[in-house]
mmCIF file of C-alpha atoms in Angstrom:
data_model
loop_
_atom_site.group_PDB
_atom_site.id
_atom_site.type_symbol
_atom_site.label_atom_id
_atom_site.label_comp_id
_atom_site.label_asym_id
_atom_site.label_seq_id
_atom_site.Cartn_x
_atom_site.Cartn_y
_atom_site.Cartn_z
ATOM 1 C CA MET Z 2 51.249 81.971 79.295
ATOM 2 C CA GLU Z 3 50.372 82.650 82.884
ATOM 3 C CA SER Z 4 47.367 84.210 84.495
ATOM 4 C CA THR Z 5 46.367 85.096 88.010
ATOM 5 C CA VAL Z 6 43.147 83.349 88.710
ATOM 6 C CA LYS Z 7 40.381 83.788 91.231
ATOM 7 C CA LEU Z 8 40.159 80.325 92.659
ATOM 8 C CA TYR Z 9 37.385 78.972 94.809
ATOM 9 C CA SER Z 10 37.402 76.330 97.449
ATOM 10 C CA LEU Z 11 33.847 75.094 97.468
ATOM 11 C CA ASN Z 12 32.637 73.115 100.465
ATOM 12 C CA TYR Z 13 30.377 70.101 100.575
ATOM 13 C CA SER Z 14 27.792 72.078 102.565
ATOM 14 C CA GLU Z 15 27.220 74.587 99.734
ATOM 15 C CA THR Z 16 24.528 74.114 97.094
ATOM 16 C CA ARG Z 17 26.857 75.912 94.678
ATOM 17 C CA THR Z 18 29.308 73.010 94.961
ATOM 18 C CA TYR Z 19 26.766 70.500 93.685
ATOM 19 C CA LEU Z 20 25.541 72.786 90.902
ATOM 20 C CA THR Z 21 29.142 73.321 89.774
ATOM 21 C CA VAL Z 22 29.837 69.594 89.909
ATOM 22 C CA LEU Z 23 26.657 68.891 87.955
ATOM 23 C CA PHE Z 24 27.863 71.241 85.210
ATOM 24 C CA PHE Z 25 31.299 69.579 85.018
ATOM 25 C CA VAL Z 26 29.904 66.043 85.147
ATOM 26 C CA ALA Z 27 27.538 66.955 82.300
ATOM 27 C CA GLY Z 28 30.572 68.188 80.354
ATOM 28 C CA ASN Z 29 32.375 64.944 81.132
ATOM 29 C CA VAL Z 30 29.375 63.018 79.780
ATOM 30 C CA VAL Z 31 28.824 65.041 76.594
ATOM 31 C CA LEU Z 32 32.486 65.455 75.586
ATOM 32 C CA PRO Z 33 33.306 61.720 75.637
ATOM 33 C CA GLN Z 34 30.170 60.989 73.607
ATOM 34 C CA LEU Z 35 31.366 63.427 70.949
ATOM 35 C CA PHE Z 36 34.851 61.943 70.843
ATOM 36 C CA HIS Z 37 33.499 58.385 70.735
ATOM 37 C CA LEU Z 38 32.006 59.235 67.349
ATOM 38 C CA PHE Z 39 35.549 58.832 65.981
ATOM 39 C CA PRO Z 40 37.563 55.600 65.950
ATOM 40 C CA SER Z 41 39.609 55.332 69.158
ATOM 41 C CA GLY Z 42 38.343 58.796 70.107
ATOM 42 C CA GLY Z 43 38.141 58.004 73.807
ATOM 43 C CA THR Z 44 41.567 56.432 74.135
ATOM 44 C CA THR Z 45 43.213 59.082 71.955
ATOM 45 C CA TRP Z 46 41.617 62.229 73.378
ATOM 46 C CA LEU Z 47 40.967 61.120 77.002
ATOM 47 C CA PRO Z 48 37.878 63.372 77.196
ATOM 48 C CA ILE Z 49 36.547 62.010 80.488
ATOM 49 C CA TYR Z 50 39.276 63.871 82.383
ATOM 50 C CA PHE Z 51 38.855 67.296 80.765
ATOM 51 C CA PHE Z 52 36.227 68.866 83.000
ATOM 52 C CA THR Z 53 37.610 67.152 86.091
ATOM 53 C CA LEU Z 54 40.836 69.083 85.554
ATOM 54 C CA ILE Z 55 38.990 72.365 85.076
ATOM 55 C CA GLY Z 56 36.606 71.826 87.972
ATOM 56 C CA ALA Z 57 39.329 70.891 90.432
ATOM 57 C CA TYR Z 58 41.666 73.656 89.324
ATOM 58 C CA LYS Z 59 39.107 76.459 89.335
ATOM 59 C CA TYR Z 60 36.757 75.334 92.114
ATOM 60 C CA GLY Z 61 38.952 73.278 94.443
ATOM 61 C CA TRP Z 62 39.687 69.705 95.262
ATOM 62 C CA LYS Z 63 36.282 68.983 96.818
ATOM 63 C CA ALA Z 64 34.392 69.885 93.646
ATOM 64 C CA GLY Z 65 37.115 68.068 91.704
ATOM 65 C CA LEU Z 66 36.750 64.858 93.704
ATOM 66 C CA LEU Z 67 32.983 64.785 93.251
ATOM 67 C CA THR Z 68 33.433 65.344 89.515
ATOM 68 C CA ALA Z 69 36.184 62.707 89.374
ATOM 69 C CA ILE Z 70 33.982 60.071 90.981
ATOM 70 C CA ALA Z 71 30.658 60.895 89.352
ATOM 71 C CA SER Z 72 31.868 61.337 85.755
ATOM 72 C CA PRO Z 73 33.181 57.813 85.088
ATOM 73 C CA LEU Z 74 30.352 56.198 87.051
ATOM 74 C CA VAL Z 75 27.621 58.116 85.196
ATOM 75 C CA ASN Z 76 29.271 57.457 81.819
ATOM 76 C CA SER Z 77 29.647 53.766 82.567
ATOM 77 C CA TRP Z 78 26.078 53.486 83.808
ATOM 78 C CA LEU Z 79 24.532 55.399 80.888
ATOM 79 C CA PHE Z 80 26.735 54.273 77.998
ATOM 80 C CA GLY Z 81 28.846 51.328 79.180
ATOM 81 C CA MET Z 82 31.977 53.432 78.667
ATOM 82 C CA PRO Z 83 34.275 53.191 80.416
ATOM 83 C CA ALA Z 84 33.736 49.474 80.580
ATOM 84 C CA PRO Z 85 33.352 48.147 84.138
ATOM 85 C CA ALA Z 86 36.662 46.271 83.815
ATOM 86 C CA VAL Z 87 38.626 49.522 83.376
ATOM 87 C CA LEU Z 88 36.531 51.607 85.746
ATOM 88 C CA PRO Z 89 38.901 51.183 88.731
ATOM 89 C CA ALA Z 90 41.863 52.539 86.740
ATOM 90 C CA ILE Z 91 39.807 55.436 85.317
ATOM 91 C CA LEU Z 92 38.494 56.320 88.774
ATOM 92 C CA MET Z 93 42.002 56.190 90.226
ATOM 93 C CA LYS Z 94 43.374 58.500 87.529
ATOM 94 C CA SER Z 95 40.397 60.835 87.902
ATOM 95 C CA LEU Z 96 40.950 61.072 91.654
ATOM 96 C CA LEU Z 97 44.679 61.681 91.185
ATOM 97 C CA LEU Z 98 43.880 64.405 88.643
ATOM 98 C CA ALA Z 99 41.393 66.124 90.956
ATOM 99 C CA ALA Z 100 43.742 65.991 93.934
ATOM 100 C CA GLY Z 101 46.731 67.169 91.902
ATOM 101 C CA ALA Z 102 44.864 70.002 90.180
ATOM 102 C CA GLY Z 103 43.283 71.194 93.408
ATOM 103 C CA TYR Z 104 46.630 71.131 95.208
ATOM 104 C CA VAL Z 105 48.584 72.948 92.485
ATOM 105 C CA ALA Z 106 45.906 75.622 92.075
ATOM 106 C CA HIS Z 107 45.682 76.169 95.821
ATOM 107 C CA ARG Z 108 49.459 76.461 96.212
ATOM 108 C CA SER Z 109 50.184 78.541 93.116
ATOM 109 C CA LYS Z 110 47.107 80.810 93.033
ATOM 110 C CA HIS Z 111 47.474 81.135 89.265
ATOM 111 C CA VAL Z 112 47.101 79.137 86.090
ATOM 112 C CA SER Z 113 49.707 78.503 83.431
ATOM 113 C CA VAL Z 114 50.356 75.965 80.723
ATOM 114 C CA LEU Z 115 53.393 74.760 82.674
ATOM 115 C CA LEU Z 116 51.373 74.187 85.842
ATOM 116 C CA LEU Z 117 48.689 72.289 83.942
ATOM 117 C CA LEU Z 118 51.403 70.243 82.239
ATOM 118 C CA ALA Z 119 52.760 69.374 85.691
ATOM 119 C CA VAL Z 120 49.281 68.321 86.872
ATOM 120 C CA VAL Z 121 48.676 66.149 83.808
ATOM 121 C CA ALA Z 122 52.154 64.602 84.070
ATOM 122 C CA PHE Z 123 51.564 63.873 87.777
ATOM 123 C CA TYR Z 124 48.251 62.103 87.353
ATOM 124 C CA GLN Z 125 49.346 60.224 84.238
ATOM 125 C CA LEU Z 126 52.660 58.998 85.645
ATOM 126 C CA THR Z 127 51.234 58.100 89.051
ATOM 127 C CA GLY Z 128 48.100 56.679 87.455
ATOM 128 C CA THR Z 129 50.176 54.554 85.097
ATOM 129 C CA LEU Z 130 51.983 52.994 88.048
ATOM 130 C CA GLY Z 131 48.656 52.412 89.792
ATOM 131 C CA GLU Z 132 47.090 50.931 86.680
ATOM 132 C CA TRP Z 133 50.077 48.627 86.270
ATOM 133 C CA ALA Z 134 49.577 47.462 89.866
ATOM 134 C CA LEU Z 135 45.834 46.960 89.247
ATOM 135 C CA THR Z 136 46.110 45.144 85.917
ATOM 136 C CA GLY Z 137 49.533 43.533 86.151
ATOM 137 C CA SER Z 138 50.144 44.684 82.582
ATOM 138 C CA LEU Z 139 52.671 47.410 81.852
ATOM 139 C CA HIS Z 140 51.502 47.431 78.216
ATOM 140 C CA THR Z 141 47.930 48.246 79.280
ATOM 141 C CA ALA Z 142 49.126 50.786 81.845
ATOM 142 C CA LEU Z 143 51.156 52.647 79.215
ATOM 143 C CA GLN Z 144 48.199 52.963 76.816
ATOM 144 C CA ASP Z 145 47.647 56.661 77.577
ATOM 145 C CA PHE Z 146 51.275 57.379 76.692
ATOM 146 C CA ARG Z 147 51.116 55.233 73.542
ATOM 147 C CA ILE Z 148 47.775 56.555 72.283
ATOM 148 C CA GLY Z 149 46.596 59.434 74.478
ATOM 149 C CA LEU Z 150 49.207 62.154 73.937
ATOM 150 C CA PRO Z 151 46.725 64.273 71.922
ATOM 151 C CA GLY Z 152 44.316 64.024 74.854
ATOM 152 C CA MET Z 153 46.978 65.118 77.308
ATOM 153 C CA ALA Z 154 47.744 68.103 75.072
ATOM 154 C CA LEU Z 155 44.014 68.889 74.934
ATOM 155 C CA GLN Z 156 43.876 68.837 78.726
ATOM 156 C CA VAL Z 157 46.876 71.161 79.092
ATOM 157 C CA PHE Z 158 46.107 73.706 76.364
ATOM 158 C CA GLY Z 159 42.325 73.335 76.241
ATOM 159 C CA GLY Z 160 42.189 73.372 80.032
ATOM 160 C CA TYR Z 161 44.267 76.540 80.158
ATOM 161 C CA PHE Z 162 42.059 78.368 77.680
ATOM 162 C CA PHE Z 163 38.839 77.092 79.259
ATOM 163 C CA ILE Z 164 39.939 78.214 82.737
ATOM 164 C CA LYS Z 165 40.891 81.622 81.300
ATOM 165 C CA TYR Z 166 37.473 81.766 79.609
ATOM 166 C CA LEU Z 167 35.750 81.012 82.936
ATOM 167 C CA ILE Z 168 37.804 83.743 84.594
ATOM 168 C CA SER Z 169 36.811 86.326 81.988
ATOM 169 C CA LEU Z 170 33.181 85.197 82.024
ATOM 170 C CA LEU Z 171 32.938 85.379 85.807
ATOM 171 C CA SER Z 172 34.740 88.720 85.995
ATOM 172 C CA ARG Z 173 32.280 90.215 83.464
ATOM 173 C CA LYS Z 174 29.347 88.897 85.518
ATOM 174 C CA SER Z 175 30.646 90.384 88.753
ATOM 175 C CA GLY Z 176 31.802 93.653 87.162
#
């Protein structure tokens, strides 16, 4: 499962960057609210990272970083989730995800399940080490690996199909 992808590298001086980020932040607000309707939905499905991955991969690291910062802050401010105590770890993982996705997309110029798996593995493994350093608790830091494997799978496979959907949607618009 591999696809050549038209990738963008949006700049901070473009209005399009902020409109794109607004769309992905909205997705990162709505999706977690849906998953929080189920017990442990947030910790199992890790929905706050989904549109950060897509935004950074398809539209570049700058759009990804804005999405990575704004999504947890807006969610915490509006809904108290993530709780302020875990916000630093969530922000760190979000930033790692945006940087990793933007880098891999820029270097590879295509999307595949394997590449997205590498991105998710990178931010989760590095983020786990960072969270362990922040909290001092390996047990807490390993929570995503104990509970969040379905969410990681959603990011890899759902992200792949969503990026492919965006590609087909945008190619129909321009064609």
